[in-house]
Amino acid sequence: MDNSTDSQTLIDHANISITEADKRMNSALSLKEYYTVYIIETKIDSETWAEAKGMQKLSLATRRYTDFVTLHNHLGDKYPWVVIPPLPEKKQSFMWNSEAVSDTMDPDFVDRRRAGLESFLKRIASHPEIGYDECFLKFLGEYDNWVDLSKPHNNILKDTELTIKTMNASLRGRNSDNRFEAIKTYSNKLQGSINKILTYRAKQAERLYNVDMIHLHYGRIFSELSAVDNDIGDAVQRTGHYMDSIASAISPALEDEEVIMDQLKEYLAFTNSLHTFVKNHDSLNYNLNQLNNMSSNKETSGIMSRLFGYTAAAAERDTAAIEAYENKKIEARANYSEFVDKSLENYKAFERQKDSDLMKILQDYVAFQTKYAQKGLQTWKNILQSIQSIE
């Protein structure tokens, strides 16, 4: 299978969509009664191009959310220099209705998650490297065993002990690259800002919902009043209907707004990808520093041994050990240099996409608020006309 990257990305040749989120029943032994599967449809624009990549021109794949998690983890392990696109949230967060239950099977939430998973696939397919990953191409195709979890990744982090080293790498690492420190600082600021926006929006949405729902009671009162006084009945009844429309419009409006907030949540999750991205650098940097220290210790040990007497055989072993460490250090330097070059190039691409996406989110939010405000203003104008028609 030819997985080499072209000047074009996979998304330039493929139309990837999740056409359906299907609710299915679990086995009797499962704790959850139902689960959701996602139907992925991939259409390639050229039969010849599809065959060259070992793909079908049209394929349908059925995947669960856990499959998407496995794919995400696979890409993160294999391509540590890439800012891996995040998955949409598995459970609802920043909910504006405090009385609502976070139901993962809620149809509106499932549909929004379907859209988020589709965006996840399209972002991968838009990347010039991970878009052609063999497991990703199989994930899109009709393969059951699309990933071999037992197969080790031949990547530049293979010799690092991530669990231990990333914990204190920022404290113990030397010669840290200021560019990655700047990325970490920016990621923390972006995470804090988006958290504040989503938290404040949830509070304001709940307040707006409660205020607008009061008009449901106003509408009922006006409707009852129209039955009492026939002289003003028609005007009062119209007013009651307009009041009802205010109350009935708020829930759909907030659901539409939730779609925009999901896009912000995606970039909140992107900050976690950036944190992992920086930790990968810190781990490599720490690994290189450790090799430098170990090499220096070996050299010092060899000199002291020769000063105070040392056999020829032992000296030869010492020299061989120093040479082995030097070779390992050269390899570590090459890996580190390769990682830095690739990762900074990927980060620049991420920045460009991020600026474009956040601007689009802001434009969509302003357009939504303008449309909702105009609709509300027209409703209140209609209410005013109804009241003024009463003589």
Short mmCIF file of C-alpha atoms in Angstrom, two decimals:
data_model
loop_
_atom_site.label_atom_id
_atom_site.label_comp_id
_atom_site.label_asym_id
_atom_site.label_seq_id
_atom_site.Cartn_x
_atom_site.Cartn_y
_atom_site.Cartn_z
CA MET A 1 0.00 0.00 0.00
CA ASP A 2 1.42 3.37 -1.05
CA ASN A 3 1.02 5.77 1.86
CA SER A 4 3.53 8.39 0.81
CA THR A 5 2.28 11.92 0.97
CA ASP A 6 1.49 13.90 -2.18
CA SER A 7 1.52 17.61 -2.79
CA GLN A 8 -2.21 17.27 -2.12
CA THR A 9 -3.83 15.91 1.01
CA LEU A 10 -6.36 13.10 1.25
CA ILE A 11 -9.21 15.56 1.68
CA ASP A 12 -8.43 16.93 -1.79
CA HIS A 13 -9.46 13.57 -3.26
CA ALA A 14 -11.94 12.21 -0.72
CA ASN A 15 -15.34 13.28 0.52
CA ILE A 16 -15.56 11.97 4.09
CA SER A 17 -18.83 12.16 6.00
CA ILE A 18 -20.57 10.43 8.88
CA THR A 19 -23.96 9.87 7.36
CA GLU A 20 -25.69 8.36 10.36
CA ALA A 21 -25.44 7.77 14.09
CA ASP A 22 -27.22 4.49 14.72
CA LYS A 23 -28.53 3.49 18.13
CA ARG A 24 -28.07 -0.22 18.82
CA MET A 25 -28.89 -2.55 21.67
CA ASN A 26 -26.12 -4.00 23.81
CA SER A 27 -25.87 -7.60 24.93
CA ALA A 28 -27.72 -8.67 28.04
CA LEU A 29 -24.47 -8.79 30.03
CA SER A 30 -23.58 -5.16 29.33
CA LEU A 31 -24.22 -2.46 31.93
CA LYS A 32 -25.50 -0.06 29.26
CA GLU A 33 -28.64 -0.99 27.39
CA TYR A 34 -27.74 0.87 24.19
CA TYR A 35 -24.70 2.14 22.34
CA THR A 36 -24.13 4.30 19.26
CA VAL A 37 -22.31 3.40 16.06
CA TYR A 38 -21.31 5.88 13.38
CA ILE A 39 -21.55 5.11 9.67
CA ILE A 40 -18.56 6.63 7.83
CA GLU A 41 -18.92 7.13 4.09
CA THR A 42 -15.79 7.84 2.05
CA LYS A 43 -16.02 8.73 -1.65
CA ILE A 44 -12.82 9.02 -3.72
CA ASP A 45 -12.99 11.24 -6.78
CA SER A 46 -10.79 8.99 -8.95
CA GLU A 47 -10.76 5.21 -9.31
CA THR A 48 -7.11 5.28 -10.37
CA TRP A 49 -6.07 7.40 -7.40
CA ALA A 50 -8.02 5.15 -5.01
CA GLU A 51 -6.31 2.02 -6.33
CA ALA A 52 -2.88 3.67 -5.98
CA LYS A 53 -3.63 4.23 -2.29
CA GLY A 54 -5.11 0.79 -1.73
CA MET A 55 -8.57 2.28 -1.16
CA GLN A 56 -12.01 1.69 -2.61
CA LYS A 57 -13.72 4.43 -4.59
CA LEU A 58 -16.70 4.15 -2.23
CA SER A 59 -16.50 2.60 1.21
CA LEU A 60 -18.71 2.42 4.29
CA ALA A 61 -17.30 1.78 7.76
CA THR A 62 -19.14 1.25 11.04
CA ARG A 63 -17.23 2.55 14.08
CA ARG A 64 -17.98 3.14 17.74
CA TYR A 65 -16.69 6.07 19.77
CA THR A 66 -14.07 3.80 21.36
CA ASP A 67 -12.71 3.10 17.87
CA PHE A 68 -12.19 6.82 17.36
CA VAL A 69 -10.35 6.95 20.72
CA THR A 70 -8.07 4.11 19.59
CA LEU A 71 -7.33 5.94 16.33
CA HIS A 72 -6.58 9.16 18.21
CA ASN A 73 -4.17 7.38 20.57
CA HIS A 74 -2.49 5.56 17.67
CA LEU A 75 -1.82 8.83 15.82
CA GLY A 76 -0.57 10.52 18.99
CA ASP A 77 1.91 7.71 19.65
CA LYS A 78 3.13 7.44 16.08
CA TYR A 79 3.35 11.17 15.26
CA PRO A 80 4.46 12.97 18.45
CA TRP A 81 5.47 16.09 16.47
CA VAL A 82 1.90 16.65 15.20
CA VAL A 83 -0.82 18.58 17.02
CA ILE A 84 -3.34 15.73 16.81
CA PRO A 85 -6.94 16.91 16.25
CA PRO A 86 -9.04 16.27 19.38
CA LEU A 87 -12.14 14.15 19.69
CA PRO A 88 -15.49 15.72 20.61
CA GLU A 89 -16.55 15.30 24.21
CA LYS A 90 -18.05 11.96 25.19
CA LYS A 91 -20.33 13.56 27.79
CA GLN A 92 -21.90 16.99 27.74
CA SER A 93 -20.06 19.78 29.52
CA PHE A 94 -20.80 23.45 30.21
CA MET A 95 -24.51 22.68 30.18
CA TRP A 96 -26.73 25.75 30.42
CA ASN A 97 -29.67 23.86 31.94
CA SER A 98 -28.57 22.89 35.46
CA GLU A 99 -31.59 20.58 35.83
CA ALA A 100 -30.79 18.59 32.68
CA VAL A 101 -29.12 15.21 32.90
CA SER A 102 -25.98 14.58 30.86
CA ASP A 103 -27.51 11.88 28.68
CA THR A 104 -25.03 10.51 26.12
CA MET A 105 -27.94 9.03 24.16
CA ASP A 106 -29.79 12.34 23.85
CA PRO A 107 -30.55 12.71 20.10
CA ASP A 108 -29.40 16.34 19.88
CA PHE A 109 -26.14 15.57 21.66
CA VAL A 110 -25.52 12.43 19.58
CA ASP A 111 -26.01 14.45 16.39
CA ARG A 112 -23.63 17.16 17.58
CA ARG A 113 -21.07 14.50 18.49
CA ARG A 114 -21.55 12.96 15.04
CA ALA A 115 -20.66 16.34 13.53
CA GLY A 116 -17.65 16.59 15.85
CA LEU A 117 -16.37 13.15 14.86
CA GLU A 118 -16.80 14.03 11.20
CA SER A 119 -14.74 17.19 11.75
CA PHE A 120 -12.10 15.04 13.50
CA LEU A 121 -11.80 12.78 10.44
CA LYS A 122 -11.68 15.70 8.03
CA ARG A 123 -8.95 17.43 10.03
CA ILE A 124 -6.85 14.25 9.91
CA ALA A 125 -7.48 13.89 6.17
CA SER A 126 -6.41 17.52 5.68
CA HIS A 127 -2.98 16.84 7.19
CA PRO A 128 -0.23 15.98 4.67
CA GLU A 129 1.27 13.26 6.89
CA ILE A 130 -1.23 11.64 9.23
CA GLY A 131 -3.89 11.82 6.50
CA TYR A 132 -2.06 9.03 4.69
CA ASP A 133 -1.43 6.90 7.77
CA GLU A 134 -2.07 3.26 6.94
CA CYS A 135 -4.30 2.66 9.97
CA PHE A 136 -6.33 5.78 9.21
CA LEU A 137 -6.94 4.66 5.64
CA LYS A 138 -8.04 1.26 6.94
CA PHE A 139 -10.22 2.97 9.56
CA LEU A 140 -12.11 4.68 6.73
CA GLY A 141 -12.39 1.43 4.79
CA GLU A 142 -14.32 -1.73 5.40
CA TYR A 143 -11.72 -3.34 7.68
CA ASP A 144 -12.46 -5.00 11.02
CA ASN A 145 -8.82 -5.27 12.11
CA TRP A 146 -7.76 -1.79 11.04
CA VAL A 147 -5.07 -1.36 13.70
CA ASP A 148 -2.46 -3.75 15.10
CA LEU A 149 -2.08 -2.76 18.75
CA SER A 150 0.77 -5.22 19.24
CA LYS A 151 2.87 -3.56 16.53
CA PRO A 152 5.39 -1.14 18.08
CA HIS A 153 5.68 2.33 16.62
CA ASN A 154 9.05 3.19 15.13
CA ASN A 155 9.08 6.75 16.37
CA ILE A 156 11.61 9.03 18.00
CA LEU A 157 10.05 8.64 21.45
CA LYS A 158 10.62 4.90 21.57
CA ASP A 159 13.55 5.13 24.02
CA THR A 160 12.01 7.62 26.42
CA GLU A 161 10.15 6.73 29.61
CA LEU A 162 7.26 9.12 29.14
CA THR A 163 5.44 8.42 32.36
CA ILE A 164 8.42 9.25 34.53
CA LYS A 165 10.24 11.86 32.52
CA THR A 166 7.41 14.13 31.48
CA MET A 167 6.38 14.60 35.11
CA ASN A 168 9.46 16.64 35.99
CA ALA A 169 10.99 17.36 32.60
CA SER A 170 10.05 21.02 32.79
CA LEU A 171 11.82 21.28 36.16
CA ARG A 172 14.84 19.05 35.53
CA GLY A 173 15.43 19.65 31.79
CA ARG A 174 18.28 21.85 30.74
CA ASN A 175 18.63 24.07 27.69
CA SER A 176 14.87 24.13 27.22
CA ASP A 177 13.70 25.60 23.91
CA ASN A 178 11.98 28.93 24.54
CA ARG A 179 9.75 28.38 21.53
CA PHE A 180 8.09 25.39 23.19
CA GLU A 181 7.82 27.26 26.47
CA ALA A 182 5.97 30.00 24.56
CA ILE A 183 3.62 27.39 23.07
CA LYS A 184 2.93 26.02 26.54
CA THR A 185 2.23 29.49 27.93
CA TYR A 186 -0.08 30.34 25.04
CA SER A 187 -1.91 27.02 25.38
CA ASN A 188 -2.56 27.69 29.08
CA LYS A 189 -3.88 31.19 28.31
CA LEU A 190 -6.11 29.91 25.49
CA GLN A 191 -7.45 27.16 27.74
CA GLY A 192 -8.25 29.63 30.50
CA SER A 193 -9.95 32.09 28.13
CA ILE A 194 -12.16 29.48 26.46
CA ASN A 195 -13.06 27.98 29.85
CA LYS A 196 -14.23 31.40 31.04
CA ILE A 197 -16.24 32.02 27.87
CA LEU A 198 -18.01 28.65 28.04
CA THR A 199 -18.70 28.96 31.78
CA TYR A 200 -20.08 32.49 31.46
CA ARG A 201 -22.13 31.55 28.40
CA ALA A 202 -23.73 28.61 30.25
CA LYS A 203 -24.76 30.89 33.12
CA GLN A 204 -26.14 33.59 30.81
CA ALA A 205 -27.98 31.03 28.66
CA GLU A 206 -29.73 29.61 31.72
CA ARG A 207 -30.68 33.12 32.87
CA LEU A 208 -32.02 33.99 29.39
CA TYR A 209 -33.97 30.73 29.25
CA ASN A 210 -35.63 31.41 32.60
CA VAL A 211 -36.53 34.98 31.62
CA ASP A 212 -38.02 33.98 28.26
CA MET A 213 -39.99 31.10 29.79
CA ILE A 214 -41.76 33.61 32.05
CA HIS A 215 -43.53 34.84 28.91
CA LEU A 216 -45.26 31.48 28.72
CA HIS A 217 -47.18 32.49 31.86
CA TYR A 218 -47.80 35.97 30.43
CA GLY A 219 -49.23 34.37 27.29
CA ARG A 220 -51.57 32.22 29.36
CA ILE A 221 -52.79 35.26 31.30
CA PHE A 222 -53.44 37.24 28.10
CA SER A 223 -55.29 34.28 26.56
CA GLU A 224 -57.52 33.98 29.64
CA LEU A 225 -58.13 37.75 29.58
CA SER A 226 -59.24 37.60 25.93
CA ALA A 227 -62.05 35.24 26.90
CA VAL A 228 -63.28 37.60 29.61
CA ASP A 229 -63.45 40.88 27.69
CA ASN A 230 -64.83 40.53 24.15
CA ASP A 231 -64.10 44.17 23.25
CA ILE A 232 -60.36 43.68 23.47
CA GLY A 233 -60.36 39.90 23.00
CA ASP A 234 -58.70 39.68 19.57
CA ALA A 235 -55.87 42.09 20.36
CA VAL A 236 -55.17 40.51 23.74
CA GLN A 237 -55.26 37.02 22.24
CA ARG A 238 -52.72 38.05 19.58
CA THR A 239 -50.54 39.47 22.32
CA GLY A 240 -50.77 36.17 24.19
CA HIS A 241 -49.71 34.25 21.09
CA TYR A 242 -46.69 36.51 20.62
CA MET A 243 -45.75 35.96 24.28
CA ASP A 244 -45.98 32.21 23.71
CA SER A 245 -43.71 32.50 20.68
CA ILE A 246 -41.00 34.13 22.81
CA ALA A 247 -41.07 31.21 25.21
CA SER A 248 -41.18 28.55 22.48
CA ALA A 249 -38.28 30.08 20.54
CA ILE A 250 -35.64 30.08 23.29
CA SER A 251 -34.91 26.32 23.44
CA PRO A 252 -34.28 25.91 19.67
CA ALA A 253 -32.21 29.10 19.71
CA LEU A 254 -29.99 27.82 22.51
CA GLU A 255 -29.59 24.49 20.71
CA ASP A 256 -28.41 26.38 17.61
CA GLU A 257 -26.03 28.38 19.78
CA GLU A 258 -24.76 25.10 21.29
CA VAL A 259 -23.49 24.08 17.85
CA ILE A 260 -21.28 27.18 17.80
CA MET A 261 -20.13 26.47 21.36
CA ASP A 262 -19.14 22.94 20.30
CA GLN A 263 -16.63 24.52 17.93
CA LEU A 264 -15.16 26.45 20.85
CA LYS A 265 -15.05 23.23 22.88
CA GLU A 266 -13.02 21.68 20.08
CA TYR A 267 -10.34 24.32 20.57
CA LEU A 268 -10.54 23.85 24.32
CA ALA A 269 -9.66 20.20 23.62
CA PHE A 270 -6.96 21.36 21.20
CA THR A 271 -5.17 22.95 24.16
CA ASN A 272 -4.76 19.46 25.64
CA SER A 273 -3.23 18.37 22.32
CA LEU A 274 -0.80 21.28 22.61
CA HIS A 275 0.10 20.24 26.16
CA THR A 276 0.91 16.72 24.92
CA PHE A 277 2.84 18.22 22.02
CA VAL A 278 5.03 20.24 24.43
CA LYS A 279 5.45 17.27 26.80
CA ASN A 280 6.77 15.20 23.90
CA HIS A 281 9.41 17.86 23.32
CA ASP A 282 10.27 18.05 27.01
CA SER A 283 10.68 14.29 27.14
CA LEU A 284 13.07 14.23 24.19
CA ASN A 285 14.98 17.18 25.61
CA TYR A 286 15.29 15.44 28.97
CA ASN A 287 16.41 12.22 27.30
CA LEU A 288 19.16 14.09 25.43
CA ASN A 289 20.31 15.83 28.61
CA GLN A 290 20.46 12.52 30.46
CA LEU A 291 22.64 11.03 27.72
CA ASN A 292 24.95 14.05 27.90
CA ASN A 293 25.28 13.63 31.66
CA MET A 294 25.85 9.89 31.42
CA SER A 295 28.50 10.37 28.74
CA SER A 296 30.31 12.94 30.88
CA ASN A 297 30.22 10.60 33.86
CA LYS A 298 31.70 7.78 31.78
CA GLU A 299 34.51 10.02 30.54
CA THR A 300 35.32 11.17 34.09
CA SER A 301 35.22 7.58 35.35
CA GLY A 302 37.64 6.51 32.62
CA ILE A 303 40.13 9.29 33.37
CA MET A 304 40.10 8.56 37.13
CA SER A 305 40.54 4.85 36.47
CA ARG A 306 43.59 5.43 34.30
CA LEU A 307 45.11 7.81 36.86
CA PHE A 308 44.86 5.28 39.68
CA GLY A 309 45.70 2.20 37.69
CA TYR A 310 43.52 0.22 35.33
CA THR A 311 43.98 -3.00 33.36
CA ALA A 312 44.16 -2.86 29.57
CA ALA A 313 41.03 -5.01 29.19
CA ALA A 314 39.04 -2.77 31.53
CA ALA A 315 40.29 0.33 29.72
CA GLU A 316 39.18 -1.17 26.41
CA ARG A 317 35.71 -1.90 27.80
CA ASP A 318 35.56 1.65 29.17
CA THR A 319 36.49 3.09 25.78
CA ALA A 320 33.89 0.93 24.06
CA ALA A 321 31.23 2.08 26.52
CA ILE A 322 32.10 5.73 25.93
CA GLU A 323 31.94 5.18 22.18
CA ALA A 324 28.54 3.50 22.50
CA TYR A 325 27.21 6.40 24.54
CA GLU A 326 28.62 8.87 22.01
CA ASN A 327 26.81 7.07 19.19
CA LYS A 328 23.59 7.05 21.19
CA LYS A 329 24.03 10.73 21.93
CA ILE A 330 24.51 11.51 18.24
CA GLU A 331 21.32 9.58 17.44
CA ALA A 332 19.43 11.40 20.22
CA ARG A 333 20.60 14.77 18.89
CA ALA A 334 19.46 13.85 15.39
CA ASN A 335 16.07 12.69 16.70
CA TYR A 336 15.66 15.84 18.76
CA SER A 337 16.60 18.08 15.83
CA GLU A 338 14.17 16.22 13.56
CA PHE A 339 11.41 16.50 16.13
CA VAL A 340 11.92 20.24 16.62
CA ASP A 341 11.89 20.97 12.88
CA LYS A 342 8.79 18.88 12.23
CA SER A 343 6.88 20.02 15.30
CA LEU A 344 7.45 23.75 14.74
CA GLU A 345 6.38 23.38 11.12
CA ASN A 346 3.21 21.59 12.26
CA TYR A 347 2.56 24.21 14.92
CA LYS A 348 2.73 27.01 12.35
CA ALA A 349 0.13 25.18 10.25
CA PHE A 350 -2.02 24.72 13.37
CA GLU A 351 -1.78 28.44 14.16
CA ARG A 352 -2.96 29.42 10.69
CA GLN A 353 -5.91 27.04 10.90
CA LYS A 354 -6.72 28.13 14.45
CA ASP A 355 -6.83 31.83 13.53
CA SER A 356 -9.11 31.07 10.59
CA ASP A 357 -11.41 28.83 12.64
CA LEU A 358 -11.74 31.19 15.60
CA MET A 359 -12.58 34.07 13.28
CA LYS A 360 -15.25 31.91 11.63
CA ILE A 361 -16.67 30.98 15.04
CA LEU A 362 -16.86 34.67 15.99
CA GLN A 363 -18.57 35.54 12.70
CA ASP A 364 -21.11 32.72 13.14
CA TYR A 365 -21.81 33.81 16.71
CA VAL A 366 -22.38 37.45 15.72
CA ALA A 367 -24.61 36.39 12.82
CA PHE A 368 -26.61 34.12 15.12
CA GLN A 369 -27.09 36.79 17.79
CA THR A 370 -28.05 39.37 15.17
CA LYS A 371 -30.66 37.06 13.66
CA TYR A 372 -32.08 36.13 17.06
CA ALA A 373 -32.17 39.77 18.20
CA GLN A 374 -33.95 40.86 15.00
CA LYS A 375 -36.52 38.12 15.41
CA GLY A 376 -37.09 39.12 19.03
CA LEU A 377 -37.35 42.80 18.10
CA GLN A 378 -39.97 42.01 15.46
CA THR A 379 -41.98 40.00 18.00
CA TRP A 380 -41.98 42.91 20.45
CA LYS A 381 -43.03 45.29 17.66
CA ASN A 382 -45.96 42.99 16.93
CA ILE A 383 -46.86 42.96 20.65
CA LEU A 384 -46.73 46.78 20.72
CA GLN A 385 -49.00 47.03 17.66
CA SER A 386 -51.48 44.63 19.23
CA ILE A 387 -51.64 46.60 22.46
CA GLN A 388 -51.88 49.94 20.62
CA SER A 389 -54.82 48.60 18.59
CA ILE A 390 -56.86 48.40 21.80
CA GLU A 391 -59.08 51.45 21.99
#
